[in-house]
Short mmCIF file of N, CA and C in Angstrom, two decimals:
data_model
loop_
_atom_site.label_atom_id
_atom_site.label_comp_id
_atom_site.label_asym_id
_atom_site.label_seq_id
_atom_site.Cartn_x
_atom_site.Cartn_y
_atom_site.Cartn_z
N MET A 28 39.26 6.69 -33.59
CA MET A 28 39.00 7.09 -32.03
C MET A 28 39.50 5.50 -31.37
N GLN A 29 40.49 5.25 -30.50
CA GLN A 29 41.13 3.86 -29.64
C GLN A 29 40.13 4.12 -28.26
N LEU A 30 40.77 3.12 -27.72
CA LEU A 30 39.78 2.70 -26.20
C LEU A 30 40.61 3.66 -25.22
N ASN A 31 41.85 4.01 -25.57
CA ASN A 31 43.52 4.48 -24.79
C ASN A 31 43.38 6.07 -25.44
N SER A 32 42.20 6.17 -26.17
CA SER A 32 42.64 7.95 -26.14
C SER A 32 40.99 8.64 -26.16
N ILE A 33 40.58 7.98 -25.11
CA ILE A 33 38.65 8.35 -24.91
C ILE A 33 39.04 9.50 -23.57
N LYS A 34 38.75 10.22 -23.30
CA LYS A 34 38.90 11.22 -22.40
C LYS A 34 37.76 11.84 -21.81
N PRO A 35 37.10 12.28 -20.49
CA PRO A 35 36.45 12.64 -20.20
C PRO A 35 35.62 14.01 -20.77
N ALA A 36 34.38 14.43 -21.06
CA ALA A 36 34.66 15.44 -21.44
C ALA A 36 35.31 17.03 -20.53
N ALA A 37 35.63 18.23 -21.14
CA ALA A 37 36.52 19.27 -20.44
C ALA A 37 34.95 19.73 -19.12
N GLY A 38 35.59 19.70 -17.96
CA GLY A 38 34.93 20.01 -16.99
C GLY A 38 34.02 19.20 -16.29
N ALA A 39 33.84 17.47 -16.69
CA ALA A 39 33.53 16.82 -16.03
C ALA A 39 34.33 16.17 -15.31
N THR A 40 35.51 16.27 -15.05
CA THR A 40 36.38 15.79 -13.92
C THR A 40 36.78 17.11 -12.91
N HIS A 41 37.13 17.10 -11.58
CA HIS A 41 37.44 17.95 -10.76
C HIS A 41 38.60 17.30 -10.19
N TYR A 42 39.73 18.17 -9.92
CA TYR A 42 40.95 17.95 -9.37
C TYR A 42 40.62 17.39 -7.95
N LYS A 43 41.35 16.02 -7.64
CA LYS A 43 41.17 15.42 -6.42
C LYS A 43 41.99 15.74 -5.24
N ARG A 44 41.41 16.63 -4.35
CA ARG A 44 41.98 17.58 -3.09
C ARG A 44 42.71 16.66 -2.17
N ARG A 45 44.04 16.89 -1.89
CA ARG A 45 45.03 16.27 -0.93
C ARG A 45 44.99 16.86 0.03
N VAL A 46 44.55 16.65 1.12
CA VAL A 46 44.64 17.05 2.33
C VAL A 46 45.55 17.25 3.32
N GLY A 47 46.11 17.98 4.07
CA GLY A 47 46.86 17.63 5.07
C GLY A 47 48.54 17.06 4.27
N ARG A 48 48.71 17.73 3.54
CA ARG A 48 49.97 17.75 2.65
C ARG A 48 51.06 18.93 3.18
N GLY A 49 50.67 19.48 4.26
CA GLY A 49 52.09 20.45 3.76
C GLY A 49 51.57 21.94 3.60
N ILE A 50 51.93 22.87 4.18
CA ILE A 50 51.17 24.34 4.54
C ILE A 50 51.70 24.53 2.50
N GLY A 51 52.82 24.42 2.09
CA GLY A 51 52.60 25.10 0.33
C GLY A 51 51.35 24.32 -0.17
N SER A 52 50.58 23.24 0.15
CA SER A 52 49.05 22.87 -0.34
C SER A 52 47.95 23.75 -0.52
N GLY A 53 48.11 24.82 0.70
CA GLY A 53 47.34 25.60 0.80
C GLY A 53 46.06 24.69 2.22
N ILE A 54 46.20 23.31 1.98
CA ILE A 54 45.33 22.57 2.89
C ILE A 54 46.02 21.93 4.15
N GLY A 55 46.81 22.51 4.36
CA GLY A 55 47.70 21.57 5.36
C GLY A 55 47.66 21.86 6.86
N LYS A 56 47.96 21.43 7.77
CA LYS A 56 48.11 21.51 9.43
C LYS A 56 46.47 21.07 9.55
N THR A 57 45.44 21.84 9.56
CA THR A 57 44.31 21.31 9.90
C THR A 57 43.29 20.58 9.31
N ALA A 58 43.79 20.66 7.98
CA ALA A 58 43.11 20.10 6.74
C ALA A 58 41.76 20.42 6.65
N GLY A 59 41.53 21.56 6.80
CA GLY A 59 40.24 22.40 6.64
C GLY A 59 39.54 22.19 7.73
N ARG A 60 39.86 21.11 9.04
CA ARG A 60 38.67 20.63 9.65
C ARG A 60 38.54 21.82 10.88
N GLY A 61 39.29 22.74 10.76
CA GLY A 61 39.42 23.97 11.44
C GLY A 61 39.97 23.53 13.41
N HIS A 62 39.67 24.48 14.00
CA HIS A 62 40.43 23.99 15.07
C HIS A 62 39.75 23.45 16.15
N LYS A 63 39.91 22.11 16.51
CA LYS A 63 39.53 21.42 18.24
C LYS A 63 38.11 21.13 17.82
N GLY A 64 37.27 20.79 18.76
CA GLY A 64 36.50 20.25 18.56
C GLY A 64 35.62 18.33 18.14
N GLN A 65 34.53 18.35 18.07
CA GLN A 65 34.35 16.81 18.05
C GLN A 65 34.35 16.47 16.62
N LYS A 66 34.14 17.84 15.77
CA LYS A 66 33.94 17.49 14.22
C LYS A 66 35.85 17.43 13.55
N SER A 67 36.62 17.36 14.27
CA SER A 67 38.06 17.30 14.02
C SER A 67 38.98 16.75 14.64
N ARG A 68 38.59 15.69 14.86
CA ARG A 68 39.04 14.17 15.51
C ARG A 68 39.13 13.19 14.69
N ALA A 69 39.45 12.37 14.54
CA ALA A 69 38.92 11.00 13.83
C ALA A 69 37.94 10.41 14.50
N GLY A 70 37.09 10.16 13.76
CA GLY A 70 36.15 8.98 14.54
C GLY A 70 35.11 9.73 14.82
N GLY A 71 35.54 11.07 14.99
CA GLY A 71 34.51 11.97 15.33
C GLY A 71 32.77 12.33 14.72
N TYR A 72 31.62 12.17 15.15
CA TYR A 72 30.67 12.47 14.64
C TYR A 72 29.65 12.29 15.26
N HIS A 73 28.60 13.09 14.71
CA HIS A 73 27.10 12.81 15.64
C HIS A 73 25.95 12.60 14.94
N LYS A 74 24.89 11.93 15.79
CA LYS A 74 23.65 11.35 14.20
C LYS A 74 23.04 12.93 13.74
N VAL A 75 22.33 12.33 12.94
CA VAL A 75 21.91 13.25 12.08
C VAL A 75 20.51 14.32 13.24
N GLY A 76 20.67 15.48 12.95
CA GLY A 76 19.76 16.16 14.19
C GLY A 76 20.25 16.32 15.07
N PHE A 77 21.50 15.87 15.48
CA PHE A 77 21.70 16.14 17.22
C PHE A 77 22.45 17.87 17.17
N GLU A 78 21.52 17.99 18.46
CA GLU A 78 22.29 19.61 18.54
C GLU A 78 22.73 19.48 19.54
N GLY A 79 24.02 18.76 20.20
CA GLY A 79 24.90 18.95 20.81
C GLY A 79 23.90 18.77 22.48
N GLY A 80 23.35 17.67 22.93
CA GLY A 80 22.67 17.87 23.70
C GLY A 80 21.34 18.41 24.14
N GLN A 81 21.05 19.45 23.62
CA GLN A 81 19.89 20.05 23.69
C GLN A 81 19.30 19.17 22.46
N MET A 82 17.61 20.02 23.26
CA MET A 82 16.20 19.29 23.01
C MET A 82 16.24 19.01 21.51
N PRO A 83 16.38 17.98 20.27
CA PRO A 83 16.65 18.23 18.95
C PRO A 83 15.23 18.85 18.40
N LEU A 84 15.13 19.51 17.24
CA LEU A 84 13.90 20.34 16.88
C LEU A 84 12.67 19.26 16.48
N GLN A 85 13.09 18.04 16.38
CA GLN A 85 12.17 17.08 15.45
C GLN A 85 11.30 16.91 17.07
N ARG A 86 11.83 16.61 18.01
CA ARG A 86 11.31 16.61 19.33
C ARG A 86 10.80 17.18 20.41
N ARG A 87 10.75 18.61 19.62
CA ARG A 87 10.53 20.12 20.51
C ARG A 87 9.03 20.34 20.16
N LEU A 88 8.67 19.89 18.67
CA LEU A 88 7.49 20.30 17.77
C LEU A 88 6.66 19.18 18.40
N PRO A 89 5.05 19.54 18.49
CA PRO A 89 4.30 18.42 18.84
C PRO A 89 3.93 17.83 17.73
N LYS A 90 3.95 16.60 18.20
CA LYS A 90 3.08 15.40 17.01
C LYS A 90 2.08 15.45 16.38
N ARG A 91 1.54 15.42 14.90
CA ARG A 91 0.70 15.93 14.98
C ARG A 91 -0.20 15.21 13.28
N GLY A 92 -1.23 15.07 13.35
CA GLY A 92 -1.79 14.34 12.18
C GLY A 92 -1.58 13.28 12.67
N PHE A 93 -2.31 12.31 10.98
CA PHE A 93 -3.02 10.81 11.19
C PHE A 93 -3.33 11.00 9.49
N LYS A 94 -2.84 9.80 9.09
CA LYS A 94 -3.25 9.34 7.70
C LYS A 94 -3.44 7.55 7.52
N SER A 95 -5.10 7.36 7.03
CA SER A 95 -5.10 6.26 7.17
C SER A 95 -4.62 5.56 6.08
N GLN A 96 -4.24 4.10 6.77
CA GLN A 96 -4.37 2.68 6.04
C GLN A 96 -4.90 2.65 5.23
N THR A 97 -6.50 2.63 5.46
CA THR A 97 -7.83 2.02 5.43
C THR A 97 -8.07 3.14 3.74
N LEU A 98 -7.46 4.22 3.88
CA LEU A 98 -8.14 5.32 2.89
C LEU A 98 -7.97 4.60 1.58
N LYS A 99 -6.60 4.38 0.88
CA LYS A 99 -6.81 4.00 -0.17
C LYS A 99 -7.84 2.72 -0.87
N PHE A 100 -8.63 1.86 0.18
CA PHE A 100 -9.46 1.13 -0.37
C PHE A 100 -10.95 1.87 0.10
N ASN A 101 -11.01 3.29 0.47
CA ASN A 101 -12.12 3.87 0.20
C ASN A 101 -12.36 4.72 -1.24
N ALA A 102 -13.76 4.93 -1.70
CA ALA A 102 -13.43 5.57 -2.53
C ALA A 102 -15.25 6.41 -3.04
N GLU A 103 -15.25 7.36 -3.69
CA GLU A 103 -16.45 8.27 -3.98
C GLU A 103 -16.78 8.41 -5.08
N ILE A 104 -18.28 8.50 -5.44
CA ILE A 104 -18.22 9.33 -6.92
C ILE A 104 -19.65 10.20 -6.31
N ASN A 105 -19.83 10.97 -7.22
CA ASN A 105 -20.98 12.21 -7.01
C ASN A 105 -21.76 11.76 -8.37
N LEU A 106 -23.04 12.84 -7.71
CA LEU A 106 -24.10 12.09 -8.74
C LEU A 106 -24.52 12.35 -10.37
N ASP A 107 -23.19 13.09 -10.90
CA ASP A 107 -22.91 13.21 -12.05
C ASP A 107 -22.44 12.25 -12.73
N ASP A 108 -21.15 11.87 -11.98
CA ASP A 108 -21.01 10.57 -12.78
C ASP A 108 -21.86 9.26 -12.69
N LEU A 109 -22.68 9.61 -12.44
CA LEU A 109 -23.87 8.43 -12.23
C LEU A 109 -24.82 8.54 -13.46
N GLN A 110 -25.07 9.68 -14.01
CA GLN A 110 -25.69 10.94 -14.76
C GLN A 110 -24.87 10.27 -16.02
N ALA A 111 -23.86 10.17 -16.21
CA ALA A 111 -22.78 9.61 -17.41
C ALA A 111 -22.78 8.18 -17.46
N LEU A 112 -23.04 7.82 -16.23
CA LEU A 112 -22.75 6.13 -16.57
C LEU A 112 -24.06 5.60 -17.43
N VAL A 113 -23.95 4.52 -18.58
CA VAL A 113 -24.91 4.07 -19.87
C VAL A 113 -25.42 2.91 -19.19
N ALA A 114 -25.06 2.58 -17.84
CA ALA A 114 -25.97 0.98 -17.44
C ALA A 114 -26.72 1.67 -16.23
N ASP A 115 -28.17 1.07 -16.28
CA ASP A 115 -28.94 1.09 -15.37
C ASP A 115 -29.00 0.35 -13.98
N GLU A 116 -28.20 0.00 -13.91
CA GLU A 116 -27.57 -1.20 -12.38
C GLU A 116 -26.05 -0.94 -12.39
N VAL A 117 -26.47 -0.15 -11.09
CA VAL A 117 -24.60 -0.10 -11.05
C VAL A 117 -23.97 -0.81 -9.81
N ASP A 118 -23.05 -1.62 -10.24
CA ASP A 118 -22.41 -2.26 -8.71
C ASP A 118 -21.12 -1.80 -8.47
N MET A 119 -20.24 -2.29 -8.20
CA MET A 119 -18.39 -1.78 -7.82
C MET A 119 -18.05 -2.51 -9.07
N LEU A 120 -18.07 -3.47 -10.01
CA LEU A 120 -17.89 -4.07 -10.75
C LEU A 120 -18.10 -3.15 -12.29
N THR A 121 -18.80 -2.68 -12.16
CA THR A 121 -19.86 -1.50 -13.24
C THR A 121 -18.65 -0.27 -13.14
N LEU A 122 -18.15 -0.37 -11.61
CA LEU A 122 -17.13 1.36 -11.58
C LEU A 122 -16.37 1.17 -11.88
N LYS A 123 -15.50 -0.25 -11.30
CA LYS A 123 -14.31 -0.32 -11.69
C LYS A 123 -13.69 -0.18 -12.93
N ALA A 124 -14.86 -1.13 -14.02
CA ALA A 124 -14.55 -1.16 -15.40
C ALA A 124 -14.70 0.20 -16.67
N VAL A 125 -15.47 1.08 -15.96
CA VAL A 125 -15.49 2.73 -16.62
C VAL A 125 -14.25 3.14 -16.19
N GLY A 126 -13.60 2.98 -14.81
CA GLY A 126 -12.65 3.92 -14.39
C GLY A 126 -12.76 5.12 -13.45
N LEU A 127 -14.17 4.65 -12.91
CA LEU A 127 -14.26 6.15 -12.08
C LEU A 127 -13.70 5.45 -10.69
N VAL A 128 -13.67 4.35 -9.97
CA VAL A 128 -12.90 4.08 -8.97
C VAL A 128 -11.98 3.25 -9.35
N PRO A 129 -10.72 3.36 -8.21
CA PRO A 129 -9.63 2.55 -8.23
C PRO A 129 -10.03 1.12 -7.85
N GLU A 130 -8.69 0.19 -9.04
CA GLU A 130 -9.04 -1.36 -8.15
C GLU A 130 -8.72 -1.42 -6.88
N LEU A 131 -8.66 -1.15 -6.53
CA LEU A 131 -7.86 -1.10 -5.40
C LEU A 131 -9.39 -0.88 -3.97
N ALA A 132 -10.23 -0.53 -4.58
CA ALA A 132 -11.31 0.54 -3.91
C ALA A 132 -12.01 -1.09 -3.72
N LYS A 133 -12.48 -1.10 -1.99
CA LYS A 133 -13.56 -2.27 -1.33
C LYS A 133 -14.91 -2.05 -1.14
N ASN A 134 -14.90 -0.02 -0.98
CA ASN A 134 -15.80 0.52 -0.67
C ASN A 134 -16.07 1.60 -1.61
N VAL A 135 -17.61 1.72 -2.01
CA VAL A 135 -17.58 3.11 -2.78
C VAL A 135 -18.86 3.63 -2.08
N LYS A 136 -18.89 5.38 -2.46
CA LYS A 136 -20.10 5.28 -1.53
C LYS A 136 -20.61 6.40 -2.43
N VAL A 137 -21.67 6.67 -2.90
CA VAL A 137 -22.20 8.06 -3.51
C VAL A 137 -22.23 9.43 -2.54
N ILE A 138 -21.87 10.18 -3.15
CA ILE A 138 -22.12 11.66 -2.84
C ILE A 138 -22.83 12.35 -3.02
N LEU A 139 -23.68 13.52 -2.77
CA LEU A 139 -24.74 14.25 -3.18
C LEU A 139 -23.60 15.57 -3.57
N SER A 140 -23.44 15.33 -4.86
CA SER A 140 -22.62 16.45 -5.71
C SER A 140 -23.14 16.48 -7.02
N GLY A 141 -23.98 17.80 -7.40
CA GLY A 141 -24.16 17.68 -9.04
C GLY A 141 -25.56 16.81 -8.87
N SER A 142 -25.93 16.58 -10.08
CA SER A 142 -27.62 16.52 -10.16
C SER A 142 -27.78 14.80 -10.48
N ILE A 143 -29.43 14.52 -10.69
CA ILE A 143 -29.21 13.26 -11.38
C ILE A 143 -30.45 13.26 -11.63
N SER A 144 -31.22 12.84 -12.93
CA SER A 144 -32.50 12.68 -13.63
C SER A 144 -32.98 11.29 -14.09
N ARG A 145 -31.76 10.67 -13.69
CA ARG A 145 -32.24 9.03 -14.86
C ARG A 145 -32.39 8.44 -13.60
N LYS A 146 -33.39 7.11 -13.85
CA LYS A 146 -33.59 6.04 -13.15
C LYS A 146 -32.33 5.32 -13.20
N VAL A 147 -31.79 5.18 -11.45
CA VAL A 147 -30.13 4.16 -11.13
C VAL A 147 -30.42 3.48 -10.33
N THR A 148 -30.32 2.25 -10.41
CA THR A 148 -30.37 1.28 -9.26
C THR A 148 -29.03 0.92 -8.74
N LEU A 149 -28.54 0.87 -7.31
CA LEU A 149 -27.34 0.70 -7.02
C LEU A 149 -27.41 -0.42 -6.27
N LYS A 150 -26.43 -1.37 -6.37
CA LYS A 150 -26.04 -2.71 -5.24
C LYS A 150 -24.55 -3.08 -5.68
N GLY A 151 -24.75 -2.89 -3.29
CA GLY A 151 -23.62 -2.90 -3.04
C GLY A 151 -22.52 -1.87 -2.82
N VAL A 152 -23.45 -0.77 -3.32
CA VAL A 152 -22.38 0.62 -3.27
C VAL A 152 -23.43 1.56 -2.34
N GLY A 153 -22.79 2.22 -1.38
CA GLY A 153 -23.40 2.89 -0.59
C GLY A 153 -23.73 4.58 -1.30
N ALA A 154 -24.54 4.89 -0.48
CA ALA A 154 -24.77 6.50 -0.71
C ALA A 154 -25.02 7.34 0.89
N THR A 155 -24.45 8.75 0.83
CA THR A 155 -25.35 9.37 1.92
C THR A 155 -26.78 9.82 1.90
N VAL A 156 -27.03 10.33 3.06
CA VAL A 156 -28.13 10.20 3.12
C VAL A 156 -28.96 11.44 1.63
N GLY A 157 -28.71 12.84 1.62
CA GLY A 157 -29.05 13.64 0.49
C GLY A 157 -28.88 13.06 -0.60
N ALA A 158 -27.68 12.07 -0.96
CA ALA A 158 -27.60 10.93 -2.16
C ALA A 158 -28.83 10.50 -2.62
N LYS A 159 -29.26 9.61 -1.17
CA LYS A 159 -30.09 8.94 -1.72
C LYS A 159 -31.40 9.27 -1.90
N ALA A 160 -31.64 10.65 -1.13
CA ALA A 160 -33.07 11.12 -1.61
C ALA A 160 -32.58 11.67 -2.90
N ALA A 161 -31.78 12.08 -3.23
CA ALA A 161 -31.82 12.21 -4.75
C ALA A 161 -32.26 11.49 -6.18
N ILE A 162 -31.41 10.02 -5.25
CA ILE A 162 -31.58 9.06 -6.69
C ILE A 162 -33.17 8.65 -6.22
N GLU A 163 -33.71 8.44 -5.00
CA GLU A 163 -35.02 7.92 -5.13
C GLU A 163 -36.09 8.80 -5.70
N ALA A 164 -35.32 9.92 -5.49
CA ALA A 164 -36.73 11.70 -6.34
C ALA A 164 -36.65 11.20 -7.75
N ALA A 165 -35.35 10.71 -8.42
CA ALA A 165 -35.54 10.35 -9.66
C ALA A 165 -35.89 9.30 -10.20
N GLY A 166 -36.60 8.44 -9.32
CA GLY A 166 -37.02 6.88 -9.75
C GLY A 166 -36.12 5.82 -9.39
N GLY A 167 -35.32 5.84 -8.99
CA GLY A 167 -34.20 5.34 -9.11
C GLY A 167 -34.13 4.73 -7.30
N SER A 168 -33.29 3.39 -6.91
CA SER A 168 -33.11 2.91 -6.06
C SER A 168 -31.72 2.38 -5.76
N VAL A 169 -31.63 2.58 -3.88
CA VAL A 169 -30.14 2.17 -3.60
C VAL A 169 -30.89 0.82 -2.36
N ALA A 170 -29.84 -0.43 -2.93
CA ALA A 170 -30.08 -1.15 -2.48
C ALA A 170 -29.12 -1.64 -1.30
#
């Protein structure tokens, strides 16, 4: 094999269509642009979403929804996660080390989902009213 004998795989290349080169080419005269109109002319273009002056779809539909930018800094864990932890004192660093909350998290809250039966002390971690009651019923505390 030499460099001058290398060819693309069969079917990998396509014939380059030369438009506007006479009636015999099959793509002569209007060169596939149809008759008249903005798109048939040189330099004729329109913006994406342009509907000929009609109010475009993206402006006809109402604006809806919102995604908070602070959402990625908030995390939540449930009581089953706390039950599975080995540590008696739980803080943000413990939860990050175990992988229960992402590294970006700045605020963590325990929610009432699942159950807890052992004593756990929360430090610097929030809890919902129901979760706090469940933790205190098991003998733990929320600081």
